């Protein structure tokens, strides 16, 4: 924390703040991932020695080990069956979810063993992997890259997720970070991060629309920027729509052209993978060129395929039209007309497709802002938020729930508890009652989505409320509170109002990993897990110790007259002892010192309480002081 | 005062000189001195670099304090006019500090500055 | 239990006295667990129907800046949880006070007066039913964007008049009249949504 300089080897003077544990921003994308860091509101993307910021979100499970990024992507040509791409599309997904995309995914998915939900597993190179583990490999590589660039360990990150990611996918992302040895400071929605990158750079005010079409996901958000507050008014998207789908349509077009190959062949074969690679290349080339020709060569049977931009646009038109429909819906949800939008931000590699740019610009009647690279803008925003969270900032992010939260009622209907676009954090309580005499338990099924029928929404969790005191039917009043935090994650608690029995509800996530599974994975990656955990616990102990010192110092300042000289010295002694332990790295002795401090100030605290209560009885003082402090500013 | 010549770009305190000497001895290889530079980085725009001087430029300004030589990068000279290089040894940490009259603002951490 | 126990609680951090309902300890500034309180108090306002929306929003942002969990990212999990709960209350209060219908409902509920906007309530107000039917017909007959705009303009004038009448009813403490006006305002707003949707369809066509 000081400005003291050291002498370094030539060329090795670290960047300012390097000695500190700088938190980074990570854009964990479907196709590419990247990491950035920020200092004093200036974000910088981490690049490799060749200046490349993007790390392909590709993991190859080779005989020589696991490789990630460009190196893994090259393996697609030789050992495609060992390579996992687009794993983000499977985060927090059940087998039935991926049926829609199964056959479009270039690897096999496995039906969960218990047959009752759970996240899908991949079969790759003889291994069975959860999407969380694969994502953790990408995050490990990203973390290593950031550490190499910054010259110190990186243990905390802001990670971005698609705005419409549901609870399961958000939890899966946090789990992946944990496996990779990263503490997630905050999950930030990708369009919100993009707005942050633009807003802070330009101190912009007004209404902004962010259209984010990535490799596998589509998001659109409308935000209002005002006095440093980033207020999301509405958000929407499609979890399974992105540039990958453009590639798939082009690949299918190519495969139809290849004689003797049916166009609807499942894309699990090598042929399909080659077609996808060519399709992707073709799509990217047609950004600048009007037409081109590509070769697909599988098993010594090469075929040539011509494609021009008009054909490409005809192929992807239905998907682009769908994104525009969603965009109009979100504008309506926000109660905003396109003309009121002061700035249009395009995010994601797929917005490089000329047709996408053109059509979006038409909807808004304006050209998009393009000062910031659309593939880097999300990571930059995440880095700015990481800096804001760890170093303080006047900017504030107010986000919303992307999907409505509901519960199953009689007949498989969904009753909305919290509508979409509710500002988070949010809490809603709902009362339930029993329908049988003496009923002691009831099942509650929580779903996320906009449809009327439970079966058409995403199942989030089922849990049983047990231990209801025996009462007549309809007499029990069970209040269930659904709380969504700033990360968009749900927790549920319940209490019975007539008896006051309170219960923490064990929520079994429908598509998550169980605690046991996560613990097992953590053990399996022991090389850093132990060190990371120790560092984190030490940090928490320090936070607690510093808070204790601050609290006692403040109390002495206000109520020090309640103590005699010897008492004051005794307290000063335990505080000083605590201060000394904080200078070291021993968590145990910090915790002990905090305990000693607690015990040593107990008598002081009760005298302070007595004084406070006496003052309150006189009808003034504490109340007024507290009021003036909390009511001001 | 430990100032040797009035025209030097910057000055070095006894404490700083002693520390530089100790660091050079501790490095275990022949070293001609240390080199001070400035680069654009950090929260307030500029930050100092302080490195062992294995290579020096003929345009470097040379500041001597007893047996110790400090080279100042030509790009840094305009920013460092009148700066005093000191060494601070506190309970928790020790290190060099540049007392630079040209600094208009400094970031909270003290690692970078603005002129 | 006496009155003073209710008025003063113990700060979890410095163990000193804190006025119940205060968000921060007056001694050590630690964030305190939130207590249920009415939306007006949450935003530091006196209960009343007439609210300056710019002032309301300023208060909301100011409270967010103090209480949002992002402000406590470097603090203990306990403090982050308290911040999260405070902010959830704040979001609720702001949502309630920013729209005239919900604000009026909150005032009526605080006074123990039913509003009649619940789903199971039937509408007994003949005049209102006729007005609602006429508005729907007018909208159904509007076949161009400009025709819809005219219907919307007429409806907006009615909404403004209704809000002004509601303000007068509250000023006169005529809760029965206020309850009737709340119902009317609910209808007018439902209609506004329908009109917007219809206009959107005409645009798309």
JSON list of N, CA and C in Angstrom, two decimals, chain A residues 61 80-84 90 106-111 120-130 134 273:
[
{"chain": "A", "resi": 61, "resn": "UNK", "atom": "N", "xyz": [-8.19, -32.48, -24.73]},
{"chain": "A", "resi": 61, "resn": "UNK", "atom": "CA", "xyz": [-7.72, -33.48, -23.76]},
{"chain": "A", "resi": 61, "resn": "UNK", "atom": "C", "xyz": [-6.82, -34.46, -24.51]},
{"chain": "A", "resi": 80, "resn": "UNK", "atom": "N", "xyz": [-9.99, -34.23, -33.53]},
{"chain": "A", "resi": 80, "resn": "UNK", "atom": "CA", "xyz": [-11.21, -33.50, -33.19]},
{"chain": "A", "resi": 80, "resn": "UNK", "atom": "C", "xyz": [-11.97, -34.15, -32.04]},
{"chain": "A", "resi": 81, "resn": "UNK", "atom": "N", "xyz": [-11.86, -35.48, -31.93]},
{"chain": "A", "resi": 81, "resn": "UNK", "atom": "CA", "xyz": [-12.65, -36.17, -30.90]},
{"chain": "A", "resi": 81, "resn": "UNK", "atom": "C", "xyz": [-12.13, -35.89, -29.49]},
{"chain": "A", "resi": 82, "resn": "UNK", "atom": "N", "xyz": [-10.96, -35.25, -29.40]},
{"chain": "A", "resi": 82, "resn": "UNK", "atom": "CA", "xyz": [-10.40, -34.95, -28.08]},
{"chain": "A", "resi": 82, "resn": "UNK", "atom": "C", "xyz": [-10.63, -33.48, -27.69]},
{"chain": "A", "resi": 83, "resn": "UNK", "atom": "N", "xyz": [-11.35, -32.76, -28.54]},
{"chain": "A", "resi": 83, "resn": "UNK", "atom": "CA", "xyz": [-11.45, -31.31, -28.36]},
{"chain": "A", "resi": 83, "resn": "UNK", "atom": "C", "xyz": [-12.87, -30.90, -27.97]},
{"chain": "A", "resi": 84, "resn": "UNK", "atom": "N", "xyz": [-12.97, -30.01, -27.00]},
{"chain": "A", "resi": 84, "resn": "UNK", "atom": "CA", "xyz": [-14.27, -29.48, -26.59]},
{"chain": "A", "resi": 84, "resn": "UNK", "atom": "C", "xyz": [-14.35, -28.00, -26.98]},
{"chain": "A", "resi": 90, "resn": "UNK", "atom": "N", "xyz": [-23.43, -25.43, -22.51]},
{"chain": "A", "resi": 90, "resn": "UNK", "atom": "CA", "xyz": [-23.90, -26.53, -21.68]},
{"chain": "A", "resi": 90, "resn": "UNK", "atom": "C", "xyz": [-23.89, -26.20, -20.19]},
{"chain": "A", "resi": 106, "resn": "UNK", "atom": "N", "xyz": [-20.54, -30.70, -31.58]},
{"chain": "A", "resi": 106, "resn": "UNK", "atom": "CA", "xyz": [-19.59, -31.65, -32.14]},
{"chain": "A", "resi": 106, "resn": "UNK", "atom": "C", "xyz": [-18.98, -32.58, -31.10]},
{"chain": "A", "resi": 107, "resn": "UNK", "atom": "N", "xyz": [-19.72, -32.96, -30.08]},
{"chain": "A", "resi": 107, "resn": "UNK", "atom": "CA", "xyz": [-19.23, -34.00, -29.17]},
{"chain": "A", "resi": 107, "resn": "UNK", "atom": "C", "xyz": [-20.43, -34.68, -28.53]},
{"chain": "A", "resi": 108, "resn": "UNK", "atom": "N", "xyz": [-20.15, -35.80, -27.89]},
{"chain": "A", "resi": 108, "resn": "UNK", "atom": "CA", "xyz": [-21.24, -36.56, -27.32]},
{"chain": "A", "resi": 108, "resn": "UNK", "atom": "C", "xyz": [-21.61, -36.05, -25.94]},
{"chain": "A", "resi": 109, "resn": "UNK", "atom": "N", "xyz": [-22.90, -36.01, -25.68]},
{"chain": "A", "resi": 109, "resn": "UNK", "atom": "CA", "xyz": [-23.33, -35.70, -24.33]},
{"chain": "A", "resi": 109, "resn": "UNK", "atom": "C", "xyz": [-23.90, -36.96, -23.71]},
{"chain": "A", "resi": 110, "resn": "UNK", "atom": "N", "xyz": [-23.80, -37.04, -22.42]},
{"chain": "A", "resi": 110, "resn": "UNK", "atom": "CA", "xyz": [-24.18, -38.25, -21.71]},
{"chain": "A", "resi": 110, "resn": "UNK", "atom": "C", "xyz": [-25.42, -37.97, -20.88]},
{"chain": "A", "resi": 111, "resn": "UNK", "atom": "N", "xyz": [-26.30, -38.96, -20.85]},
{"chain": "A", "resi": 111, "resn": "UNK", "atom": "CA", "xyz": [-27.49, -38.81, -20.00]},
{"chain": "A", "resi": 111, "resn": "UNK", "atom": "C", "xyz": [-27.06, -38.99, -18.55]},
{"chain": "A", "resi": 120, "resn": "UNK", "atom": "N", "xyz": [-25.60, -31.97, -17.70]},
{"chain": "A", "resi": 120, "resn": "UNK", "atom": "CA", "xyz": [-25.12, -32.95, -18.68]},
{"chain": "A", "resi": 120, "resn": "UNK", "atom": "C", "xyz": [-23.63, -33.20, -18.47]},
{"chain": "A", "resi": 121, "resn": "UNK", "atom": "N", "xyz": [-23.18, -34.33, -18.97]},
{"chain": "A", "resi": 121, "resn": "UNK", "atom": "CA", "xyz": [-21.76, -34.64, -18.97]},
{"chain": "A", "resi": 121, "resn": "UNK", "atom": "C", "xyz": [-21.32, -34.85, -20.41]},
{"chain": "A", "resi": 122, "resn": "UNK", "atom": "N", "xyz": [-20.03, -34.59, -20.67]},
{"chain": "A", "resi": 122, "resn": "UNK", "atom": "CA", "xyz": [-19.49, -34.79, -22.01]},
{"chain": "A", "resi": 122, "resn": "UNK", "atom": "C", "xyz": [-18.63, -36.03, -22.02]},
{"chain": "A", "resi": 123, "resn": "UNK", "atom": "N", "xyz": [-18.65, -36.73, -23.13]},
{"chain": "A", "resi": 123, "resn": "UNK", "atom": "CA", "xyz": [-17.72, -37.84, -23.29]},
{"chain": "A", "resi": 123, "resn": "UNK", "atom": "C", "xyz": [-16.64, -37.38, -24.24]},
{"chain": "A", "resi": 124, "resn": "UNK", "atom": "N", "xyz": [-15.43, -37.22, -23.70]},
{"chain": "A", "resi": 124, "resn": "UNK", "atom": "CA", "xyz": [-14.32, -36.73, -24.50]},
{"chain": "A", "resi": 124, "resn": "UNK", "atom": "C", "xyz": [-13.09, -37.56, -24.20]},
{"chain": "A", "resi": 125, "resn": "UNK", "atom": "N", "xyz": [-12.50, -38.13, -25.23]},
{"chain": "A", "resi": 125, "resn": "UNK", "atom": "CA", "xyz": [-11.24, -38.86, -25.10]},
{"chain": "A", "resi": 125, "resn": "UNK", "atom": "C", "xyz": [-11.29, -39.85, -23.94]},
{"chain": "A", "resi": 126, "resn": "UNK", "atom": "N", "xyz": [-12.39, -40.58, -23.86]},
{"chain": "A", "resi": 126, "resn": "UNK", "atom": "CA", "xyz": [-12.49, -41.62, -22.84]},
{"chain": "A", "resi": 126, "resn": "UNK", "atom": "C", "xyz": [-12.78, -41.10, -21.44]},
{"chain": "A", "resi": 127, "resn": "UNK", "atom": "N", "xyz": [-12.96, -39.79, -21.32]},
{"chain": "A", "resi": 127, "resn": "UNK", "atom": "CA", "xyz": [-13.27, -39.23, -20.01]},
{"chain": "A", "resi": 127, "resn": "UNK", "atom": "C", "xyz": [-14.69, -38.75, -19.98]},
{"chain": "A", "resi": 128, "resn": "UNK", "atom": "N", "xyz": [-15.27, -38.71, -18.79]},
{"chain": "A", "resi": 128, "resn": "UNK", "atom": "CA", "xyz": [-16.57, -38.09, -18.62]},
{"chain": "A", "resi": 128, "resn": "UNK", "atom": "C", "xyz": [-16.35, -36.80, -17.85]},
{"chain": "A", "resi": 129, "resn": "UNK", "atom": "N", "xyz": [-16.75, -35.68, -18.46]},
{"chain": "A", "resi": 129, "resn": "UNK", "atom": "CA", "xyz": [-16.46, -34.38, -17.87]},
{"chain": "A", "resi": 129, "resn": "UNK", "atom": "C", "xyz": [-17.72, -33.56, -17.73]},
{"chain": "A", "resi": 130, "resn": "UNK", "atom": "N", "xyz": [-17.78, -32.77, -16.66]},
{"chain": "A", "resi": 130, "resn": "UNK", "atom": "CA", "xyz": [-18.90, -31.84, -16.55]},
{"chain": "A", "resi": 130, "resn": "UNK", "atom": "C", "xyz": [-18.49, -30.55, -17.24]},
{"chain": "A", "resi": 134, "resn": "UNK", "atom": "N", "xyz": [-14.66, -28.35, -17.64]},
{"chain": "A", "resi": 134, "resn": "UNK", "atom": "CA", "xyz": [-14.07, -27.87, -18.88]},
{"chain": "A", "resi": 134, "resn": "UNK", "atom": "C", "xyz": [-13.90, -26.33, -18.81]},
{"chain": "A", "resi": 273, "resn": "UNK", "atom": "N", "xyz": [-17.23, -31.62, -38.45]},
{"chain": "A", "resi": 273, "resn": "UNK", "atom": "CA", "xyz": [-16.32, -30.67, -37.83]},
{"chain": "A", "resi": 273, "resn": "UNK", "atom": "C", "xyz": [-15.55, -29.88, -38.88]}
]
